[in-house]
Short mmCIF file of C-alpha atoms in Angstrom, two decimals:
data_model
loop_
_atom_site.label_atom_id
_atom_site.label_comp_id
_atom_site.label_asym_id
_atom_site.label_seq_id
_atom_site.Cartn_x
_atom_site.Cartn_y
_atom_site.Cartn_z
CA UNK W 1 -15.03 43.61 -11.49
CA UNK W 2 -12.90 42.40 -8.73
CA UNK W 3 -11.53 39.53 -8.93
CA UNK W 4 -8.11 38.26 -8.09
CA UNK W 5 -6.99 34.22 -9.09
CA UNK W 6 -4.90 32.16 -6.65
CA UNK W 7 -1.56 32.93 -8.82
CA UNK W 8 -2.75 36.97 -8.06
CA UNK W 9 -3.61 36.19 -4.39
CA UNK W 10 -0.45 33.89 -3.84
CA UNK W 11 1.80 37.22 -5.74
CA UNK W 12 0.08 39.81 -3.28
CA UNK W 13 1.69 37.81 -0.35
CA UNK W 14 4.74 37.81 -2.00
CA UNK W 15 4.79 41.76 -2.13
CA UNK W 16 3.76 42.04 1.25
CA UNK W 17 6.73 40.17 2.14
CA UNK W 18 9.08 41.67 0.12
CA UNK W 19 7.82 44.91 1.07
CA UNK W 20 9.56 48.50 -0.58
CA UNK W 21 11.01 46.60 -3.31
CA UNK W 22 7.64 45.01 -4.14
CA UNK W 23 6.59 47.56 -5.78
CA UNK W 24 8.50 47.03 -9.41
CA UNK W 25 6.12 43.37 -9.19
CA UNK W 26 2.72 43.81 -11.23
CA UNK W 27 3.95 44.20 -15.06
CA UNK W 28 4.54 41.86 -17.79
CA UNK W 29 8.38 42.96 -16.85
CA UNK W 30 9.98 44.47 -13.53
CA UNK W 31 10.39 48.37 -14.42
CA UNK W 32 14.43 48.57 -12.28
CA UNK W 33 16.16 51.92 -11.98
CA UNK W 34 18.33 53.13 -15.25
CA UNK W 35 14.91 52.56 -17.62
CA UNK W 36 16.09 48.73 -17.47
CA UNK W 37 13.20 45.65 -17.68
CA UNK W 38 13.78 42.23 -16.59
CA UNK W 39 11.39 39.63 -17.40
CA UNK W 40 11.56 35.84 -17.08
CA UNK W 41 9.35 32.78 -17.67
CA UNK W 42 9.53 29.13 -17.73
CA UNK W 43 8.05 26.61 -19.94
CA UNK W 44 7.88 22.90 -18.37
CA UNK W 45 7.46 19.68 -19.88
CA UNK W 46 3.97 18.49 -20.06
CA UNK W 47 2.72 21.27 -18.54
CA UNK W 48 3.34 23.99 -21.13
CA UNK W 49 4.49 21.31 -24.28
CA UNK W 50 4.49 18.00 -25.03
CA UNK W 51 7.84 16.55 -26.71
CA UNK W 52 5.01 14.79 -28.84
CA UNK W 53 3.72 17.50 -30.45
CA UNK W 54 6.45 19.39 -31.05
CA UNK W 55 9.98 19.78 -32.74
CA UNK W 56 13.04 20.88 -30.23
CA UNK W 57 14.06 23.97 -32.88
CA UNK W 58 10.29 25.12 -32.71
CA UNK W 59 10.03 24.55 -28.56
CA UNK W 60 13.32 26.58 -28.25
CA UNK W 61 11.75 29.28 -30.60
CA UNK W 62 8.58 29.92 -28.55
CA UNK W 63 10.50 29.55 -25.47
CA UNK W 64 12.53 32.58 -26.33
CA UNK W 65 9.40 34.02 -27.81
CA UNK W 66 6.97 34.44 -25.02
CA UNK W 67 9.83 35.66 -22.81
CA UNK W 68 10.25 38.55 -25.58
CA UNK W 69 6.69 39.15 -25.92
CA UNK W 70 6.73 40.22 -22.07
CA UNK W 71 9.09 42.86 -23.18
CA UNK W 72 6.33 44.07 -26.23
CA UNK W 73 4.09 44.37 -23.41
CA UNK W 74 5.54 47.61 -21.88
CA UNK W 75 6.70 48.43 -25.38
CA UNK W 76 10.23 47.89 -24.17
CA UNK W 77 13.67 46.58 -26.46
CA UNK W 78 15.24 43.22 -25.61
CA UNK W 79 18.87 43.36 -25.00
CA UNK W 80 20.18 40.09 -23.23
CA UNK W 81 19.26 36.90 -22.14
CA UNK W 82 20.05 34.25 -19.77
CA UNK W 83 19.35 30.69 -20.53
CA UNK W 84 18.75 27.38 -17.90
CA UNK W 85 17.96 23.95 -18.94
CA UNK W 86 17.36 21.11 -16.56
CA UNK W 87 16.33 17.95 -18.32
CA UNK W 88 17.12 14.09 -18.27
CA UNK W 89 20.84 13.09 -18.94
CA UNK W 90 20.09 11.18 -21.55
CA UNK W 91 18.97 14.43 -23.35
CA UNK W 92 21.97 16.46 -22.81
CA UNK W 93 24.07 13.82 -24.65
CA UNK W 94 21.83 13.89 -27.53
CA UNK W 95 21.86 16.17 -30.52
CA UNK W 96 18.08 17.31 -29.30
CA UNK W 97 19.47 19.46 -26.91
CA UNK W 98 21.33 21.55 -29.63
CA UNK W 99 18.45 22.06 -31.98
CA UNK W 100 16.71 23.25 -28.85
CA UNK W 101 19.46 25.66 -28.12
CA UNK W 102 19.53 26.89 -31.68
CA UNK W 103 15.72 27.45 -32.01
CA UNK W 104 16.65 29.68 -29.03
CA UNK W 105 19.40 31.94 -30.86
CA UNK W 106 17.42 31.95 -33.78
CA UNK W 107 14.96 33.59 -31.93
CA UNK W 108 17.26 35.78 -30.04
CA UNK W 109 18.96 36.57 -33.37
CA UNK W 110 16.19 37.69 -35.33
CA UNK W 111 15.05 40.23 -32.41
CA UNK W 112 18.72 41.02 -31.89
CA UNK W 113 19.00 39.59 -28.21
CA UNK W 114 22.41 38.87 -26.70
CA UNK W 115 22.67 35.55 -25.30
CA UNK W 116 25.27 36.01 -22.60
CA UNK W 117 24.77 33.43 -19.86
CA UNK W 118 23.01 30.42 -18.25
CA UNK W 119 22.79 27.27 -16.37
CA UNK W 120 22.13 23.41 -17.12
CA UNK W 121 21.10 20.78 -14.31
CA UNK W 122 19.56 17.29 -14.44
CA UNK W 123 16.06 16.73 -13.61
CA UNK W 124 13.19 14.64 -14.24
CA UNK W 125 11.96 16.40 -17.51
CA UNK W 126 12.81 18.53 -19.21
CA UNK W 127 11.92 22.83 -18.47
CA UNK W 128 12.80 25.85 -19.77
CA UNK W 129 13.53 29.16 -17.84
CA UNK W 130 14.61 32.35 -20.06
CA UNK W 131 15.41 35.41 -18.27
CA UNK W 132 15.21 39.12 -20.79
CA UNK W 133 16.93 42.02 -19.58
CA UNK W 134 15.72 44.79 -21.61
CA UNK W 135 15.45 48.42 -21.87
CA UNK W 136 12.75 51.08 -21.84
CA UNK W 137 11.82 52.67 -25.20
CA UNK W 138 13.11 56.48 -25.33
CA UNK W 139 9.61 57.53 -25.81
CA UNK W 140 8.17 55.97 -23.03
CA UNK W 141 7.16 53.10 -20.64
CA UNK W 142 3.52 51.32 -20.73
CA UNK W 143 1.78 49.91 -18.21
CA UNK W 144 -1.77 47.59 -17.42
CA UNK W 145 -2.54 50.57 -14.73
CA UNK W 146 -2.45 53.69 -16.91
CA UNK W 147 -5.96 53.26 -19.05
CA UNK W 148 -8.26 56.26 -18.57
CA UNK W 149 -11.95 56.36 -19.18
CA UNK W 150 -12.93 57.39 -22.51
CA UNK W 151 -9.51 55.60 -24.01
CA UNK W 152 -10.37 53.24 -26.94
CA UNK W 153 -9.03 49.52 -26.59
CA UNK W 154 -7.62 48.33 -29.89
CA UNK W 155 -5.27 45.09 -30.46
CA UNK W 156 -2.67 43.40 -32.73
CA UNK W 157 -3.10 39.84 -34.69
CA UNK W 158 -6.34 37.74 -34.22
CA UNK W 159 -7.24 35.46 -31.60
CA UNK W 160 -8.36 32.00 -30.78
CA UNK W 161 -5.57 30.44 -33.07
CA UNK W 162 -3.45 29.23 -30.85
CA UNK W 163 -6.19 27.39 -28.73
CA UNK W 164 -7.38 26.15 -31.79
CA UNK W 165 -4.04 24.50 -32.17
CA UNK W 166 -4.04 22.88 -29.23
CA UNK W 167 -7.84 21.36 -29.25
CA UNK W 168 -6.65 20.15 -32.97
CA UNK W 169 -3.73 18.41 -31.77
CA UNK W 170 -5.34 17.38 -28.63
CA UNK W 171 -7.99 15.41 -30.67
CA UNK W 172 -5.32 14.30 -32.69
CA UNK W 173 -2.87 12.68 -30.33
CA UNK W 174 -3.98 9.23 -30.86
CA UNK W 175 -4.37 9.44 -34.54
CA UNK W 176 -0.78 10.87 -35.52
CA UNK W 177 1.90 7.73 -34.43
CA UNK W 178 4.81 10.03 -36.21
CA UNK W 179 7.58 11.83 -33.97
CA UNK W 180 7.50 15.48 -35.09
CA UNK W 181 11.24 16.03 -36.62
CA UNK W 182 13.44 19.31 -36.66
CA UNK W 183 11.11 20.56 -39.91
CA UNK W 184 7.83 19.87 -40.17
CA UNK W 185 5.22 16.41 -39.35
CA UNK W 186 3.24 14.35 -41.11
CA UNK W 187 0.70 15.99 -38.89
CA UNK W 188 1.44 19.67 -40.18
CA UNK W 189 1.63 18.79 -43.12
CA UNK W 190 -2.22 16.52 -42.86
CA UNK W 191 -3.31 19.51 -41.34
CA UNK W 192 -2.38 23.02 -43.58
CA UNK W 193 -5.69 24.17 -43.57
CA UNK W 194 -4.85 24.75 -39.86
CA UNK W 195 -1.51 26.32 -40.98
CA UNK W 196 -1.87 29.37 -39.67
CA UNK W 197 -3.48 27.97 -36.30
CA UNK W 198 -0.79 25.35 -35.46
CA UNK W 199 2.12 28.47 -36.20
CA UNK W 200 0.63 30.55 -33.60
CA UNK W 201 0.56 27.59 -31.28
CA UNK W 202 3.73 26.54 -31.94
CA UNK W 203 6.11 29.19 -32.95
CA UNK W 204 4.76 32.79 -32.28
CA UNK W 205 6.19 36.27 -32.68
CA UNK W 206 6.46 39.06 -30.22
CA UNK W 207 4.98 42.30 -31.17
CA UNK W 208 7.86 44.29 -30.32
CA UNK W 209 7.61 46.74 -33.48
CA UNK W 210 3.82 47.06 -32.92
CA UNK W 211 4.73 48.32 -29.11
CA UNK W 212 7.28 50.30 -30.64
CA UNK W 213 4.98 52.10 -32.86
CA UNK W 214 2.47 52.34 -30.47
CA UNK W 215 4.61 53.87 -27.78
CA UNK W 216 6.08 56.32 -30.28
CA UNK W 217 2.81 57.93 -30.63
CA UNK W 218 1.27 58.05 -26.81
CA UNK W 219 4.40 58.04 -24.85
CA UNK W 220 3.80 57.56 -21.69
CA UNK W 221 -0.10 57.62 -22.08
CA UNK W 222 -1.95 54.52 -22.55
CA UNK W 223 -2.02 51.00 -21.16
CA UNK W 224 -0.61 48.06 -22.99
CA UNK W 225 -0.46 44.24 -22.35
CA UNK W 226 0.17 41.09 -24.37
CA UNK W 227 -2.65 38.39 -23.89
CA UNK W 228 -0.24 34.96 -22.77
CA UNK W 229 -3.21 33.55 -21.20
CA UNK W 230 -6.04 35.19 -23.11
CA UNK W 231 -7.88 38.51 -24.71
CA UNK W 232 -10.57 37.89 -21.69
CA UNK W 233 -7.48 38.21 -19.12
CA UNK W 234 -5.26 41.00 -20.46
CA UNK W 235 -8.93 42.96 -20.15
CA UNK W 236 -9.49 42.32 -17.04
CA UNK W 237 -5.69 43.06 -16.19
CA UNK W 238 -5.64 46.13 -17.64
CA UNK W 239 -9.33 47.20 -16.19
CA UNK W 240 -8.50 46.65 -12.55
CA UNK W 241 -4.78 47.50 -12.78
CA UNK W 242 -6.37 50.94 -14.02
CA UNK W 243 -9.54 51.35 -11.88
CA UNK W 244 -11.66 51.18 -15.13
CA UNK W 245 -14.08 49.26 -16.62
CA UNK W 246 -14.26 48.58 -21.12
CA UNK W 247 -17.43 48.33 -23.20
CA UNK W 248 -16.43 45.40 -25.80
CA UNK W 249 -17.79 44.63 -29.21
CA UNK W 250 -17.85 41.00 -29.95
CA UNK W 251 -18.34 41.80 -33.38
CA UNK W 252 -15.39 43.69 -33.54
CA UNK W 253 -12.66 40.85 -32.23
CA UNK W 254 -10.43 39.49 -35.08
CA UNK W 255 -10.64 36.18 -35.85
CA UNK W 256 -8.75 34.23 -38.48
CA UNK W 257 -10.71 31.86 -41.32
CA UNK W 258 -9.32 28.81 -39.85
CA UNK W 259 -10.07 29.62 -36.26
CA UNK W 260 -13.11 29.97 -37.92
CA UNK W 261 -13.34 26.58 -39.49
CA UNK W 262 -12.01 24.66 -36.93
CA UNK W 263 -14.51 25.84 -34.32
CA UNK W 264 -17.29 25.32 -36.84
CA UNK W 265 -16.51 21.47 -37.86
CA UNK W 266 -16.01 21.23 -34.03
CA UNK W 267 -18.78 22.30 -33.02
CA UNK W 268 -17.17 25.28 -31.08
CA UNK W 269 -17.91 29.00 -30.01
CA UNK W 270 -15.07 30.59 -31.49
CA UNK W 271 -15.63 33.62 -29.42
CA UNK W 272 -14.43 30.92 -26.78
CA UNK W 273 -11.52 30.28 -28.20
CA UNK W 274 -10.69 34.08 -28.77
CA UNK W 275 -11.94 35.48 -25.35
CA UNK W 276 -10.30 32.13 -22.91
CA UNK W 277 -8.52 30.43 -25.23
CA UNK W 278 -4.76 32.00 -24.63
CA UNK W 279 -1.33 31.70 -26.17
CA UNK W 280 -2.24 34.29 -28.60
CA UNK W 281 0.81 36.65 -27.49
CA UNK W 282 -0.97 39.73 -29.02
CA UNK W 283 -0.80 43.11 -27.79
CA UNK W 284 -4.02 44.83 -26.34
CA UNK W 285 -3.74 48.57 -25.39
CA UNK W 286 -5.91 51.24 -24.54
CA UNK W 287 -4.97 55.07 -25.78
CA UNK W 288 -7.20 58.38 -26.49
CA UNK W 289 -9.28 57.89 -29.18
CA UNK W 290 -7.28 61.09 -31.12
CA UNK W 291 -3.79 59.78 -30.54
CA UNK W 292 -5.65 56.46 -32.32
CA UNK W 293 -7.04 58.44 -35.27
CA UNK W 294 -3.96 60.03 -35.99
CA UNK W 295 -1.50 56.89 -35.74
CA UNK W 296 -4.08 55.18 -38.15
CA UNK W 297 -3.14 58.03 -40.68
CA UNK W 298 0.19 57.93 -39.96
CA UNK W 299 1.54 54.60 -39.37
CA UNK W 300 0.83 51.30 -41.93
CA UNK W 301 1.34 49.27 -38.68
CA UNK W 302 -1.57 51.01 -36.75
CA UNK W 303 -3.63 50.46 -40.07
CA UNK W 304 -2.87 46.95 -40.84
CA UNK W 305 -1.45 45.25 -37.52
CA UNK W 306 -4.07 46.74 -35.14
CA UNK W 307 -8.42 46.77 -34.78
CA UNK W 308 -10.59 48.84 -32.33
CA UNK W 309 -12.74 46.45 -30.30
CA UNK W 310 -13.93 48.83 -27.77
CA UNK W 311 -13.63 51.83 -25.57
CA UNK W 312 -12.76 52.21 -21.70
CA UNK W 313 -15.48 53.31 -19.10
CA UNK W 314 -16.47 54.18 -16.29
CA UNK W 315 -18.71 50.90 -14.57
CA UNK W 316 -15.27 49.42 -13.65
CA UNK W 317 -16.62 46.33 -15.29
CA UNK W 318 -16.30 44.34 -18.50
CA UNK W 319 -19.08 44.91 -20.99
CA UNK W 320 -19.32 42.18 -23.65
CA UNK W 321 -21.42 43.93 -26.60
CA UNK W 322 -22.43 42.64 -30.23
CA UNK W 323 -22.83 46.51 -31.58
CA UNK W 324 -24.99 48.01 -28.93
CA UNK W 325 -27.12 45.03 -27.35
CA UNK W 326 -25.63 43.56 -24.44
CA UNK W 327 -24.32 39.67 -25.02
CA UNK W 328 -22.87 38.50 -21.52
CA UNK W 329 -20.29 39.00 -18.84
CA UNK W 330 -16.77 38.09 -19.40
CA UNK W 331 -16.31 35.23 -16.80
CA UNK W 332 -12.97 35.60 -14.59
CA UNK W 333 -13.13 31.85 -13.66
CA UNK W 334 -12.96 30.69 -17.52
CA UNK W 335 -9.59 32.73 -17.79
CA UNK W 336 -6.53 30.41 -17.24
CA UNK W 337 -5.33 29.99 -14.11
CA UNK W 338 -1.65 29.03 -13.17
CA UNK W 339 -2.10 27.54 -10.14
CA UNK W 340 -5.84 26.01 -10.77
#
């Protein structure tokens, strides 16, 4: 399946300008000399969050959070961080700002990340931009371009939650006339039989001890990726980064009870939600089907954090199965798209 989205075209120029040096670009993180991985990411006002639906301590959380989760991806440890704010003036001389910095090092803290630098301008609203400096794990570095046919593809967590979320508060928007505070809502609270939903949306982990685990037992051999804008996208990532296509079950894809419920009394595929939905920040990877086996016996976190959906091919295309009848083709222009 070959299909590249404007952000993918628009990044291939880049290269080609760049040239020799191009060729760290392609990862979840920039693979530099020494082992070392540098990832960054930027979360922007009403394009990634609304201040509406959200606390600051919670928005500084995920903010550190997805920028860590690019670090899972290649199975790599965090180390430092660099922090830049630009926002409205009238936020830095609030006490907002500092329950945004300290979800941040609350984050950092808990997946022992240095905070050691930064920068703060004014601007029009208010953005995020994290940058992780991290290192290679000793056993190993993953990739999206190292699958090999006859690989299974298994993954961490459940999916669709996090899109849930968002429909829920979407829908919700006009209803709820309470500001979020620096605990919990009104809303949240309205709305627990979504718990589980609205804390994916709003304040993920990283996987870094799944990768961990993981990359312990293939080293160098297998493909891994977290799925930041979907399940249906890290596929297709990994498949073309790798020259391969993947046989899916359906059947097989992990879906919480509440995704569940929400997409029923919505009236909702929630294989939607799980394939395109996004946000999810689980891991997919793809690793021979013995090395699997044997980390199931081994490991508690390959038996309880992670499910086999699938196995990796030859048709260098995405097979969407329920068991073995054929349901339909994953669709690359439902996957999110950046620059739409």
């Amino acid at each position: 399946m070959d299909f590249l989205n404007k952000e993918q075209k628009l990044i291939a120029r880049f290269k080609a300008l760049i040239g020799s040096s191009g060729r760290f670009i392609g990862d979840d993180c920039a693979v530099l000399p020494g082992k070392m991985l540098v990832t960054t990411d930027t979360l922007v006002e009403q394009t990634h969050f609304r201040l509406d639906w959200t606390n600051f301590v919670d928005l500084g959380w995920k903010a550190m959070s997805v920028n860590l989760s690019d670090i899972a991806a290649m199975a790599g440890t965090p180390k430092y961080a660099l922090i830049v704010f630009s926002a409205p003036e009238k936020l830095y001389l609030s006490e907002e700002i500092i329950s945004l910095y300290e979800g941040i090092n609350s984050c950092a803290r808990q997946y022992k990340t240095a905070i050691v630098g930064g920068d703060i301008t004014r601007g029009a609203n208010l953005s995020i931009t994290i940058t992780i400096i991290g290192q290679s794990h000793e056993s190993g570095t993953l990739l999206r371009s190292t699958a090999q046919i006859g690989d299974v593809v298994v993954v961490s967590g459940d999916f669709g939650a996090s899109a849930a979320a968002l429909r829920l508060l979407q829908l919700n928007t006009e209803e709820r006339t309470e500001t979020v505070n620096a605990t919990s809502s009104a809303f949240v609270i309205k709305h627990l039989q979504y718990e589980h939903c609205l804390q994916q949306f709003l304040r993920p982990n990283p996987k870094l001890e799944e990768s961990w685990s993981l990359v312990e037992q293939t080293g160098n051999r297998g493909a891994l990726m977290d799925t930041s804008d979907g399940l249906a996208d890290a596929l297709l990532q990994i498949s073309q980064a790798s020259n391969v296509g993947m046989q899916i079950d359906l059947h097989a894809i992990p879906i919480h009870e509440q995704t569940r419920r929400f997409a029923e009394a919505n009236k909702i595929d929630p294989m939607e939600l799980a394939l395109y939905g996004g946000e999810d920040y689980q891991l997919v990877a793809c690793l021979p089907e013995n090395k699997w086996l044997d980390w199931q016996k081994e490991s508690p976190i390959a038996a309880n954090a992670f499910k086999k959906i699938g196995i990796v091919n030859d048709t260098k295309d995405i097979q969407l199965m329920f068991g073995n009848e054929a349901a339909y083709k994953l669709d690359p222009q439902r996957i999110f798209q950046h620059i739409s």
